[in-house]
mmCIF file of C-alpha atoms in Angstrom:
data_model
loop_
_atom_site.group_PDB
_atom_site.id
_atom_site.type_symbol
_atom_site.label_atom_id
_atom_site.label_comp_id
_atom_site.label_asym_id
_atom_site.label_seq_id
_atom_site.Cartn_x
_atom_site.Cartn_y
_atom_site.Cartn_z
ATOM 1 C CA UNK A 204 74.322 -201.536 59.501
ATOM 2 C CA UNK A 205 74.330 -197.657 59.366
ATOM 3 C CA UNK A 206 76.649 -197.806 56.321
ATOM 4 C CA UNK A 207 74.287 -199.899 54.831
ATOM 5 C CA UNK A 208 71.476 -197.527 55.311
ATOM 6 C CA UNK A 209 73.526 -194.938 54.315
ATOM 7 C CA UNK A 210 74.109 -196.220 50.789
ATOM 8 C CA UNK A 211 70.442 -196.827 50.475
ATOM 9 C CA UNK A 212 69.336 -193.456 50.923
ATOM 10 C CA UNK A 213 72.202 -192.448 48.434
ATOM 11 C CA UNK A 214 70.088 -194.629 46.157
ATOM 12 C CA UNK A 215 68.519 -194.034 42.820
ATOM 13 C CA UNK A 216 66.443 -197.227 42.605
ATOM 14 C CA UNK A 217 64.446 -197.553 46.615
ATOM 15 C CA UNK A 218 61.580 -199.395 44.559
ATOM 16 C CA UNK A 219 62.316 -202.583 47.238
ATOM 17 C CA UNK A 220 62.633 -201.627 51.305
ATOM 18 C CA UNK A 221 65.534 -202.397 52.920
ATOM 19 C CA UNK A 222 65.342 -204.192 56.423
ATOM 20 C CA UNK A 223 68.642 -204.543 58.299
ATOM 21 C CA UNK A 224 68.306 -207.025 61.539
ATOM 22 C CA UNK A 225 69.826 -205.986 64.883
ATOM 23 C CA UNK A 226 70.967 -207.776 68.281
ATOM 24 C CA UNK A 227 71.533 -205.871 71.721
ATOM 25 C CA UNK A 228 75.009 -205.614 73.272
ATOM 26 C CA UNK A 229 76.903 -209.077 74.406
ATOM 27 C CA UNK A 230 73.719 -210.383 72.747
ATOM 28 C CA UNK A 231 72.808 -213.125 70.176
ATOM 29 C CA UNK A 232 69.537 -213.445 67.995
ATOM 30 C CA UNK A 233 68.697 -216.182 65.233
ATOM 31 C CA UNK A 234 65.617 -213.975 62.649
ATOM 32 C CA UNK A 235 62.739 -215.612 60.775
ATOM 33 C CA UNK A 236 60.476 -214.335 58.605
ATOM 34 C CA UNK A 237 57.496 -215.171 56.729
ATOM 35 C CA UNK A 238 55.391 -213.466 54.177
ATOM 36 C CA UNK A 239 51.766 -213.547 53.229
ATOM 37 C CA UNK A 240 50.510 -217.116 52.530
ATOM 38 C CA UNK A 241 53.062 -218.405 54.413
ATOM 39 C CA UNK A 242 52.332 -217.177 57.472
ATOM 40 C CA UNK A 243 48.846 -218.388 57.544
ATOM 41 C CA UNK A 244 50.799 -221.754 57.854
ATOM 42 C CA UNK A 245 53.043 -220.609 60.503
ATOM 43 C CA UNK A 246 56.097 -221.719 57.801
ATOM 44 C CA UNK A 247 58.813 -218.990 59.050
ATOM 45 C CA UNK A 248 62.021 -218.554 56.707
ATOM 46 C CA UNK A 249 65.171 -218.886 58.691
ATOM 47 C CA UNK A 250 67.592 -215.056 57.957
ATOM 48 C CA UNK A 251 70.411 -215.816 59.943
ATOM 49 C CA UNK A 252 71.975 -214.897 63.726
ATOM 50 C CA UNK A 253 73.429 -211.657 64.583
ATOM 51 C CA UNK A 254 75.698 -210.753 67.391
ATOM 52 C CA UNK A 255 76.432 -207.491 68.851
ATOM 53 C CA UNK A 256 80.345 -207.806 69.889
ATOM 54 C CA UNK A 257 80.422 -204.367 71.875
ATOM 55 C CA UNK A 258 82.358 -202.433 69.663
ATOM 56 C CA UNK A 259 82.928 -199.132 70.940
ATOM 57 C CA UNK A 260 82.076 -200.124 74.168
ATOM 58 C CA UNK A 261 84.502 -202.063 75.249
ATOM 59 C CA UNK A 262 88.430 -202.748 74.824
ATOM 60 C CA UNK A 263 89.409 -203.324 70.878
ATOM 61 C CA UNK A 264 90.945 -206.104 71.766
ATOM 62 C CA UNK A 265 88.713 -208.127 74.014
ATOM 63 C CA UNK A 266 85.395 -207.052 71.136
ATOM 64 C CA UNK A 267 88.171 -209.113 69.038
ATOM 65 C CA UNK A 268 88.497 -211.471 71.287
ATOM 66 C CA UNK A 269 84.661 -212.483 71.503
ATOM 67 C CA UNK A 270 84.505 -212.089 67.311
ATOM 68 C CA UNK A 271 87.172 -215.244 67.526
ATOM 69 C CA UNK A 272 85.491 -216.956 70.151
ATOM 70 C CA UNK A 273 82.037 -216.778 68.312
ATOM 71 C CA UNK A 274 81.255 -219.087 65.153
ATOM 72 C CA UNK A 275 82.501 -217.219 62.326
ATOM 73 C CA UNK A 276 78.915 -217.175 60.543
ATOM 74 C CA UNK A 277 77.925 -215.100 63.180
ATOM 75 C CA UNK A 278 77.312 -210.818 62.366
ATOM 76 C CA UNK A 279 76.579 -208.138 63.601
ATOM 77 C CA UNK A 280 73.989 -207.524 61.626
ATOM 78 C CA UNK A 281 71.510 -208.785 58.829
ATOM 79 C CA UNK A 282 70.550 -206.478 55.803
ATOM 80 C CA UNK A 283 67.447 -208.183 53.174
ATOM 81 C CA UNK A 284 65.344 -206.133 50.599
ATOM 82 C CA UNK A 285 61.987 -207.371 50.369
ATOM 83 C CA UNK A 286 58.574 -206.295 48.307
ATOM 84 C CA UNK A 287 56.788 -203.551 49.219
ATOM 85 C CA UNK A 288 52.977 -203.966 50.189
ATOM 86 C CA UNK A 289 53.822 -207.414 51.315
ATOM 87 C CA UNK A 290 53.060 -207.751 55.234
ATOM 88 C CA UNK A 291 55.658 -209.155 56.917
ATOM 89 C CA UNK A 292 55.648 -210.757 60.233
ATOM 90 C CA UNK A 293 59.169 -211.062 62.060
ATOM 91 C CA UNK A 294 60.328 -213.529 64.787
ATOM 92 C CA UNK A 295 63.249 -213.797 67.060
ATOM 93 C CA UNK A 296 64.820 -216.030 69.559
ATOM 94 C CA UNK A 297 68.364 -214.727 71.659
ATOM 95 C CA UNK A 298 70.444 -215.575 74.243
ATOM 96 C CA UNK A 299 73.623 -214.768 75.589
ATOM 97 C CA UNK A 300 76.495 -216.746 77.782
ATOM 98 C CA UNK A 301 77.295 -215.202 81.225
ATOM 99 C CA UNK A 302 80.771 -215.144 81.689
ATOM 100 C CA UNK A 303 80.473 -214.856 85.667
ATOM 101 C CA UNK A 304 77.597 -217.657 86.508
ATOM 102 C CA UNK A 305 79.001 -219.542 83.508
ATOM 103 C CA UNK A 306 75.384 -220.135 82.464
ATOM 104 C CA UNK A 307 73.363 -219.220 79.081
ATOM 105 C CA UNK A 308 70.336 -217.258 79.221
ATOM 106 C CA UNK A 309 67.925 -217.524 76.727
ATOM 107 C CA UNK A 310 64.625 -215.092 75.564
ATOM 108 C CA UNK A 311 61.981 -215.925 73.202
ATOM 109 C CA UNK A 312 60.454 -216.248 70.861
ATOM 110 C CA UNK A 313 59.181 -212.823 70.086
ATOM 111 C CA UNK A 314 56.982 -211.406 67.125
ATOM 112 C CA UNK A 315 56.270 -208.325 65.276
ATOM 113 C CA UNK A 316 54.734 -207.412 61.955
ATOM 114 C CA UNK A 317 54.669 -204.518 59.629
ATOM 115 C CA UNK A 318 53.994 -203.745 56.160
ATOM 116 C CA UNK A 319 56.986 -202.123 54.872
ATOM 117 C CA UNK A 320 56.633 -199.207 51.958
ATOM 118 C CA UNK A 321 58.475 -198.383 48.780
ATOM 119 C CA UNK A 322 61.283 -195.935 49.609
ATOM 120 C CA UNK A 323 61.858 -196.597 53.117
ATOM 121 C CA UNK A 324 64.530 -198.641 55.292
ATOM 122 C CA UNK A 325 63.794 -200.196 58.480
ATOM 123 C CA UNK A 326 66.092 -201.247 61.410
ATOM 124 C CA UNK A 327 64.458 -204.495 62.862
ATOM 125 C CA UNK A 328 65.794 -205.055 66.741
ATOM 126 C CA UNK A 329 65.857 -207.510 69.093
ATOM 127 C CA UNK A 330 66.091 -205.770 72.455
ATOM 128 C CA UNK A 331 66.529 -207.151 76.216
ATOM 129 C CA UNK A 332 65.830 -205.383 79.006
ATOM 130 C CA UNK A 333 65.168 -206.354 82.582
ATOM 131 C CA UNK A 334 64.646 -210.062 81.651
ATOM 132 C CA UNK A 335 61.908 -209.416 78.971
ATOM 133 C CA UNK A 336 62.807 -209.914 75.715
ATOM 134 C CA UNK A 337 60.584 -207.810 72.442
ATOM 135 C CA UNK A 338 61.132 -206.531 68.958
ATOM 136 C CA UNK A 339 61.325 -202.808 68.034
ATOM 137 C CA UNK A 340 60.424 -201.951 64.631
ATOM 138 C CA UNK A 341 62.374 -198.544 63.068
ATOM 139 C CA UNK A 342 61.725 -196.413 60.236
ATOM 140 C CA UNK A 343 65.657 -196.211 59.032
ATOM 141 C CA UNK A 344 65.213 -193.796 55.630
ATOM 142 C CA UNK A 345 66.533 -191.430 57.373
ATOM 143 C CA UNK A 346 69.491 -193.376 59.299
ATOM 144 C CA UNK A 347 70.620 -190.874 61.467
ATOM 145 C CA UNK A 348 66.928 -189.892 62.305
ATOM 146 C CA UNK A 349 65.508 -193.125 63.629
ATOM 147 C CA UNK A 350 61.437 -193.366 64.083
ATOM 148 C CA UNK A 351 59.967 -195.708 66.490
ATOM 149 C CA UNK A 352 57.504 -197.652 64.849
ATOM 150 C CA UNK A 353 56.576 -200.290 67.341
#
């Protein structure tokens, strides 16, 4: 996703705001949106899953090893432009498979909602942390200077 920010700031054109979607380590989350009218009828637009595979973190070869074992339609990350002005309310729903208890875990749904600007990227992540699941909302224009939103 930072590339992906990246190449947006390089950008002549930042008339639309870029969102990119984010799951914590060893992590899954499925994203939904809706916009506007929509969401006055609870009708949320399915995005897609992301899963964080450790990169970096971990051996090469076993972050390989859990890319395989995962459904192929499955990344690490989801990048959408969307209108500026236009509130947009966000939810998520992970899990995760625990290799030791051989049991899933599970965490959500969560919501958030901003109204994202002209000119500015956002990083949009699903975070778990002590059992409680929540959405943090980043201002990404400048990528390597994240700002905590919400």
């Amino acid at each position: 996703g930072y590339y992906v920010l990246q190449e947006f700031k390089n950008k002549d054109d930042k008339t639309r705001p870029l969102i990119v979607f984010r799951a914590p380590q060893f992590y899954g989350a499925s994203y939904y949106q809706c916009e506007a009218e929509t969401c006055l009828a609870n009708q949320y637009t399915y995005l897609g899953r992301v899963q964080d595979f450790s990169d970096g973190y971990i051996l090469p070869w076993i972050a390989k090893g859990l890319r395989v074992l995962s459904l192929a339609s499955k990344k690490t990350f989801l990048d959408k432009q969307v209108d500026p002005g236009v509130p947009l309310k966000i939810k998520a729903q992970g899990g995760s498979w625990d290799m030791n208890t051989n049991t899933s875990r599970s965490c959500g749904p969560v919501y958030a909602g901003f109204i994202p600007e002209a000119g500015h990227a956002y990083v949009v992540h699903y975070k778990v942390e002590g059992g409680q699941c929540y959405i943090s909302i980043y201002d990404a224009t400048d990528p390597d200077q994240l700002v905590k939103l919400q």
